[in-house]
Coordinates of C-alpha atoms and ligand atoms in Angstrom, one line a residue:
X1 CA -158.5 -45.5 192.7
X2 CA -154.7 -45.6 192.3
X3 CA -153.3 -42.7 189.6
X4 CA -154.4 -43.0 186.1
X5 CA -153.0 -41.5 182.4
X6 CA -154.7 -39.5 180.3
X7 CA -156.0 -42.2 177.8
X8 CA -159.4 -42.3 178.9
X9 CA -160.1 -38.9 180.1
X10 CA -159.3 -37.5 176.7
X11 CA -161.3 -40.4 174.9
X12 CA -164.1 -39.5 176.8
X13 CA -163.5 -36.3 176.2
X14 CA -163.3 -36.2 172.9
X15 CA -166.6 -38.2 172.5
X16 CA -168.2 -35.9 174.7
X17 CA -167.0 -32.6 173.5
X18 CA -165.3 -31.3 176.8
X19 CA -161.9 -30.8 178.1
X20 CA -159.8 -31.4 181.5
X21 CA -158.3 -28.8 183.4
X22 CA -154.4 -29.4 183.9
X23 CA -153.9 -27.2 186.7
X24 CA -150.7 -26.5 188.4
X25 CA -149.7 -27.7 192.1
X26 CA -147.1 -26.2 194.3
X27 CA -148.0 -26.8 197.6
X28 CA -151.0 -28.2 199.8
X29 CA -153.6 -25.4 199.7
X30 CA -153.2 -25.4 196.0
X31 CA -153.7 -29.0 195.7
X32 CA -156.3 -29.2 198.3
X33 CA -158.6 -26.4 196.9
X34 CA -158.6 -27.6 193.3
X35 CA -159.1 -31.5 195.0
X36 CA -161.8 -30.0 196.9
X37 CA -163.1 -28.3 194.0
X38 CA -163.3 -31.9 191.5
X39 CA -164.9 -33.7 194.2
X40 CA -167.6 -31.9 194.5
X41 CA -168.6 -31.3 191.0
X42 CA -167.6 -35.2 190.3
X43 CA -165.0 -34.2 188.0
X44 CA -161.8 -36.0 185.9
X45 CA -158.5 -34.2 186.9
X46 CA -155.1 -33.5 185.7
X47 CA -152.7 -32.1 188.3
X48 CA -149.5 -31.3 186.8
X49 CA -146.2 -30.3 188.4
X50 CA -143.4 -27.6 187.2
X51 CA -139.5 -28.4 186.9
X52 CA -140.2 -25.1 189.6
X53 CA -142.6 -26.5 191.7
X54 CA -140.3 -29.4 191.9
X55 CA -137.8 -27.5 193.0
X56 CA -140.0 -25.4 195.2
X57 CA -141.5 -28.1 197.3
X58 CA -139.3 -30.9 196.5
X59 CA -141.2 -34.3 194.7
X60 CA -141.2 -35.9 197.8
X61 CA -143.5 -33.6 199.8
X62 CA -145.6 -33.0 196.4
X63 CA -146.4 -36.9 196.1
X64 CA -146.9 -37.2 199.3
X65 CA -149.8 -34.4 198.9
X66 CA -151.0 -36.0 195.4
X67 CA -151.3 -39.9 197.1
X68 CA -153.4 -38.1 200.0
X69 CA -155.6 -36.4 197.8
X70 CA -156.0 -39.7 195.9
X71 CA -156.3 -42.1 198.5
X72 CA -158.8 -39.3 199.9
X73 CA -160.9 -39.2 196.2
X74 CA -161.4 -43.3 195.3
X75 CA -163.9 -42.1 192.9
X76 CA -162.1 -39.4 191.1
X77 CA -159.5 -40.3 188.0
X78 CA -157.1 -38.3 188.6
X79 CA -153.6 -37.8 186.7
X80 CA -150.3 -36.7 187.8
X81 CA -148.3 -35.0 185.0
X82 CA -145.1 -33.3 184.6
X83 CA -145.7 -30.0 182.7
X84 CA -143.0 -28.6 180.3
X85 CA -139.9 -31.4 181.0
X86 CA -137.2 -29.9 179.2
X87 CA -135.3 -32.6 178.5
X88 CA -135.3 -37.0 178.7
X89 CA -133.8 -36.8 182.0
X90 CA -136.1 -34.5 183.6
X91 CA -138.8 -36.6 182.1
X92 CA -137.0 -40.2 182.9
X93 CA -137.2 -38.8 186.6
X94 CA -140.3 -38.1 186.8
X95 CA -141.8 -41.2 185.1
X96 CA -139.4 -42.7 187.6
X97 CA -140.9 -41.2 190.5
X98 CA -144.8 -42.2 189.5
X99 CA -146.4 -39.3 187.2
X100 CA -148.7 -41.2 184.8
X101 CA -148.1 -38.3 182.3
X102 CA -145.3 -36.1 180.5
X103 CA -145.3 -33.1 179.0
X104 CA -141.6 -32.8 177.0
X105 CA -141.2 -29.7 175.8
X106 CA -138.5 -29.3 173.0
X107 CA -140.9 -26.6 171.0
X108 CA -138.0 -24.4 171.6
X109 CA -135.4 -26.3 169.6
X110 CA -135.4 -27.2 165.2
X111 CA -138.2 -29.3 164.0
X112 CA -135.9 -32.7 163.8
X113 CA -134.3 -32.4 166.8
X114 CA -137.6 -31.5 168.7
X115 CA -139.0 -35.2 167.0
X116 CA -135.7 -36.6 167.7
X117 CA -136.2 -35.7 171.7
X118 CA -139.6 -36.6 171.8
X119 CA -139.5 -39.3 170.6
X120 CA -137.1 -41.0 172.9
X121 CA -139.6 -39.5 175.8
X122 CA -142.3 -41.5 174.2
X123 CA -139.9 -44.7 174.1
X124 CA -138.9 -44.8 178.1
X125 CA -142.3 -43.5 178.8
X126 CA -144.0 -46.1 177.0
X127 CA -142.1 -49.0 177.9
X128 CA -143.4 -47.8 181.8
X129 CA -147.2 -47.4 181.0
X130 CA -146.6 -43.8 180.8
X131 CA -148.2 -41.4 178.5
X132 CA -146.8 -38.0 176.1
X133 CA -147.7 -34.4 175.9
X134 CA -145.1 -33.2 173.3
X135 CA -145.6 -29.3 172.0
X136 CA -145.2 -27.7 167.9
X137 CA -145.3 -24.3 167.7
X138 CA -144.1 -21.3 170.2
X139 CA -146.7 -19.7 172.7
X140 CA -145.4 -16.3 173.9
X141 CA -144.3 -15.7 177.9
X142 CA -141.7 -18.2 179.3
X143 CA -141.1 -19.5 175.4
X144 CA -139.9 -15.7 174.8
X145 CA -137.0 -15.7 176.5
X146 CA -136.3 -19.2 175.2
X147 CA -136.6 -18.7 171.5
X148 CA -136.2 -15.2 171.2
X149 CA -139.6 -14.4 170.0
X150 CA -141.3 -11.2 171.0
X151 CA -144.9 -10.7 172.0
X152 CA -145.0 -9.0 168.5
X153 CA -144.3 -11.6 166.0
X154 CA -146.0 -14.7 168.5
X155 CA -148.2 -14.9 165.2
X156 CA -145.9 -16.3 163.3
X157 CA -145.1 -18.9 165.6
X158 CA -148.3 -20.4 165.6
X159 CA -148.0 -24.4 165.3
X160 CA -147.9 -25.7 161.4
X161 CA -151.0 -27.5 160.6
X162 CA -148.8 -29.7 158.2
X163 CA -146.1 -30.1 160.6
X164 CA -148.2 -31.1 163.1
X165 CA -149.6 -34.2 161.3
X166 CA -146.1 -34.9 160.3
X167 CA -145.1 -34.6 164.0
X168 CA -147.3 -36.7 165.7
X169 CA -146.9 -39.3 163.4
X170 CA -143.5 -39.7 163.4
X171 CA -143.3 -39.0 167.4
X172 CA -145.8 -41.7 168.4
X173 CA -146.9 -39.0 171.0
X174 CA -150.3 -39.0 172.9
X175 CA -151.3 -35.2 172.6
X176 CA -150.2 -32.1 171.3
X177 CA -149.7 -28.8 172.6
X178 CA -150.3 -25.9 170.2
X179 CA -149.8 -22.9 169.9
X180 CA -153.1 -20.6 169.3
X181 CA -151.7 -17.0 169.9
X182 CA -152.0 -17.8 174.1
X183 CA -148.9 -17.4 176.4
X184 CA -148.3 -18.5 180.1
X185 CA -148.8 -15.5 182.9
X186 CA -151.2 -13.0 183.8
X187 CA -150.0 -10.2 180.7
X188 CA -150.9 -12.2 177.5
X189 CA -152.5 -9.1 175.1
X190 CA -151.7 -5.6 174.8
X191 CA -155.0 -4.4 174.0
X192 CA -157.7 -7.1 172.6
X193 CA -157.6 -10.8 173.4
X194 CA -156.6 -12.7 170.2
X195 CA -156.3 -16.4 169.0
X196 CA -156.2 -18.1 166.0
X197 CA -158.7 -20.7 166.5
X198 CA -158.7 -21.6 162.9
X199 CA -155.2 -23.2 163.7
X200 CA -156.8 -25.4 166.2
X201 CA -159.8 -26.3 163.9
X202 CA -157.7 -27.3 161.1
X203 CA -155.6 -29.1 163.0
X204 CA -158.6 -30.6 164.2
X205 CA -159.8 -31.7 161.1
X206 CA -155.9 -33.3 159.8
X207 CA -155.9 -34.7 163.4
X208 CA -159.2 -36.2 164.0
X209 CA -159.6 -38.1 167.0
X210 CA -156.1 -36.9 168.6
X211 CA -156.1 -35.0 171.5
X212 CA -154.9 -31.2 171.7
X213 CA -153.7 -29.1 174.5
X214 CA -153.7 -25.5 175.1
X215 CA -151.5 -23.8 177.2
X216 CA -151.5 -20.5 178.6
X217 CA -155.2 -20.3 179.1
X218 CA -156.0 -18.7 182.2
X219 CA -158.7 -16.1 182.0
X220 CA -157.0 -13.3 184.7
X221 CA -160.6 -12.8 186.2
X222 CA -161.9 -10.0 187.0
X223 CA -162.7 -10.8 190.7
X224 CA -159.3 -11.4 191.5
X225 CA -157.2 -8.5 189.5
X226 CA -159.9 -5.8 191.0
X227 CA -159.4 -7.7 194.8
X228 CA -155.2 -7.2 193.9
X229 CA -155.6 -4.1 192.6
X230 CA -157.6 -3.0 195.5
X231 CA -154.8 -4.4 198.1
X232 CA -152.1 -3.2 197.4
X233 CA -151.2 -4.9 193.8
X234 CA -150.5 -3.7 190.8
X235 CA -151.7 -5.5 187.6
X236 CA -153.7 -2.6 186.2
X237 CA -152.8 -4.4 182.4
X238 CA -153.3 -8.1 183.3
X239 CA -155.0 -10.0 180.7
X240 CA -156.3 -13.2 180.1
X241 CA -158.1 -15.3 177.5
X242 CA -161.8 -14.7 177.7
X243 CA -163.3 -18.5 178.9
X244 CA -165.6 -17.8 175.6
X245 CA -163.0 -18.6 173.5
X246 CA -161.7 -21.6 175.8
X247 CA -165.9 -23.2 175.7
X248 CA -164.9 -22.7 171.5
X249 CA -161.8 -24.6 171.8
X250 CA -163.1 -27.2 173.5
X251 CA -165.9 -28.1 171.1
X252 CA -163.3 -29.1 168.7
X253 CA -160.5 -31.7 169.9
X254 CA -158.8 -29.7 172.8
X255 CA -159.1 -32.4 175.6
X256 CA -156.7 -30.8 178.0
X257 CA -156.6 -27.0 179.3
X258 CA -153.9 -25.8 181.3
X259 CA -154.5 -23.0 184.3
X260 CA -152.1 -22.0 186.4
X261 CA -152.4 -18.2 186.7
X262 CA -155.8 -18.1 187.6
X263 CA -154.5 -20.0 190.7
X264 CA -151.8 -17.9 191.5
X265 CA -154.7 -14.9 191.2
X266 CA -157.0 -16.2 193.7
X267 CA -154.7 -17.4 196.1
X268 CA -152.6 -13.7 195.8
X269 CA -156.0 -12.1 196.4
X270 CA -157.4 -13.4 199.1
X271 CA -154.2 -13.3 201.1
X272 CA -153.7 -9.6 200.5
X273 CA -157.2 -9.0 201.5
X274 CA -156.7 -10.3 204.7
X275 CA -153.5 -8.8 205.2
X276 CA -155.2 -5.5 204.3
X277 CA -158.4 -6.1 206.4
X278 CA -156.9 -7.5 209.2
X279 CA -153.5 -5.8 209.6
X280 CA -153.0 -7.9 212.8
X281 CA -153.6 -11.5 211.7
X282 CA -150.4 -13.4 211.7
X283 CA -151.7 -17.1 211.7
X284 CA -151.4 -18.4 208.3
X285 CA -154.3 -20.6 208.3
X286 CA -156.2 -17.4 208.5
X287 CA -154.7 -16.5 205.2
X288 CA -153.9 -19.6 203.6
X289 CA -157.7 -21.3 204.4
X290 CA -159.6 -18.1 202.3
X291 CA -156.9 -18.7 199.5
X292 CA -157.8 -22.2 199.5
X293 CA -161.3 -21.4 199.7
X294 CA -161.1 -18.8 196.8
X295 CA -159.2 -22.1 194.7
X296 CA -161.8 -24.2 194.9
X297 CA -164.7 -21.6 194.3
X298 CA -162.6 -20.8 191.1
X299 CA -161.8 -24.2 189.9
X300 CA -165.2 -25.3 190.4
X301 CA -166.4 -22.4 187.9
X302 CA -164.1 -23.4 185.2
X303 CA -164.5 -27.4 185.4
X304 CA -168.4 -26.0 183.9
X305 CA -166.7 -23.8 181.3
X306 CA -164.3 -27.1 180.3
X307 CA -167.5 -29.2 180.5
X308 CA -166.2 -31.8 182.8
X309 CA -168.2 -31.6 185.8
X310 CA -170.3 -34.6 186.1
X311 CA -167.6 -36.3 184.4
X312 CA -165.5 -38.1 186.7
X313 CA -167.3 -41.9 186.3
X314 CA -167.1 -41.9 182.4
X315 CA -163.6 -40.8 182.3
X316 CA -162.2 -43.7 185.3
Ligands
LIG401 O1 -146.0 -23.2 182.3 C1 -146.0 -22.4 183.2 C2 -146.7 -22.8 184.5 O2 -147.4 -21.7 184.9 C3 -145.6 -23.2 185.5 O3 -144.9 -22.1 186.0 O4 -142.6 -22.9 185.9 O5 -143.3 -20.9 187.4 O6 -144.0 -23.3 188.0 P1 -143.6 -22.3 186.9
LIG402 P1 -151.5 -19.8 182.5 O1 -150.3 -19.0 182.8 O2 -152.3 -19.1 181.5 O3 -152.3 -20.3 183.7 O4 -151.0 -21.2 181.7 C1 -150.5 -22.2 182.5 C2 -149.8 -23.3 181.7 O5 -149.9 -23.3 180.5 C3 -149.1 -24.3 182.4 O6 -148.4 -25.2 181.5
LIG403 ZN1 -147.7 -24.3 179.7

């Protein structure tokens, strides 16, 4: 099965009550683990690149990976997506070079002229088959520095129910990202783990039948902070949201979950465990294999939180 969008999956989803991992690819072991991972547990997937992992790896090498792990996977739908384009050009490109999906993120910028960029993203996209993740609202992390908002006041950014239906519709977009009190990284509370679930639900409810994303949603698990911790690391505060309130999200319409630090965790932990258990290893397959390993043992956990294991055949 050649690449697919999203329109299906999050049909499906939405019928079904479950949700897609969007989970973030910067090289092969990452790609391979989390491919591993959704053949095994029959499973839709949503592999989405950075403007960094772009730069990191270069598109070339990264589609290169991605067709592999299709041509590999006939069975599993699988979508290639560009998560947070900035801008039309960024997204042009990457519709140009073959993602299926786009993520353009102009939450940073005024209400009109975040509708105004979108929506010539949903135009070009589209016109090439290509579907639109557009975002309302300002999570906390890499927004921060963006807009100027501190963890503090993240409340009041929370996306505008009102806006939101006023948004969509005049942006022609195919999901929305919105912001629920989550942020991207491994530090997203001080003390307790807080959303405000009731934004999603009454979005829900002036949205029915459209798809929602949420960003930001790693967990920070505890298996892989206490392996850091224990090796040498030092993310004593890490935080994450707890996957109980992901399974409630997902029972109303958030079709699309996006994981990146949970990734980063694994793979970090297991290659400082074996750098700290065997001080002479210097091949990196003996590092890089156990973080691929540890990715796929943690991907296949959350496709059951998100509810799409099993899934793959309903959502091609
Ligand atoms: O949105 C944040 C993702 O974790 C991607 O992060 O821009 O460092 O690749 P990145
Ligand atoms: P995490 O940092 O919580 O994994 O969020 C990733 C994300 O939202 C990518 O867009
Ligand atoms: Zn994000």
């Amino acid at each position: 099965m050649a690449l697919v969008d999203t329109r299906k999956m999050f049909d499906s989803a939405l019928k079904g009550g479950y949700a897609i991992g969007g989970f973030n690819v910067n090289n092969m072991e990452i790609t391979q683990g989390i491919v591993s991972a959704v053949a095994e547990e029959k499973a839709p997937l949503i592999l989405q690149v950075s403007r960094g992992a772009r730069a990191y790896a270069s598109m070339a090498y990264l589609k290169a990976i991605i067709d592999a792990a299709v041509a590999e996977n006939p069975n599993i739908p699988m979508v290639l997506h560009l998560d947070h384009g900035d801008t039309f050009e960024t997204c042009k490109q990457s519709i140009d070079d073959g993602f299926t999906s786009v993520m353009i993120d102009a939450s940073s910028r005024p209400f009109e002229e975040n509708i105004k960029v979108t929506k010539g993203v949903v135009e070009y996209a589209h016109d090439n088959n290509v579907v639109v993740e557009a975002e309302l609202g300002q999570l906390g992390g890499i927004e921060e520095d963006v807009a100027g908002v501190s963890s503090d006041d993240v409340s009041e950014h929370l996306t505008d129910p009102d806006e939101a239906v006023e948004f969509v519709e005049r942006t022609g977009c195919d999901s929305l990202a919105v912001a629920c009190g989550t942020s991207h990284g491994a530090y997203k509370f001080k003390s307790e783990p807080k959303l405000a679930l009731d934004v999603i639900q009454e979005i829900g409810e002036r949205l029915p039948g459209f798809p929602l994303v949420m960003h930001g949603s790693s967990s920070v698990l505890k298996e892989f902070k206490d392996l850091i911790n224990k090796y040498g690391g030092d993310m004593p505060d890490a935080m994450g949201v707890p996957e109980s309130a992901i399974s409630e999200a997902v029972k109303m319409t958030v079709c699309k979950v996006n994981i990146d630090t949970d990734l980063r965790m694994a793979m970090t932990a297991k290659v400082r465990q074996v750098f700290a258990e065997k001080p002479r290893e210097f091949d990196p397959r003996k590092y890089l294999g156990p973080a691929r390993e540890a990715i796929k043992a943690m991907v296949k956990h959350k496709l059951h939180i998100l509810g799409c294991a099993g899934k793959a055949a309903e959502c091609s």
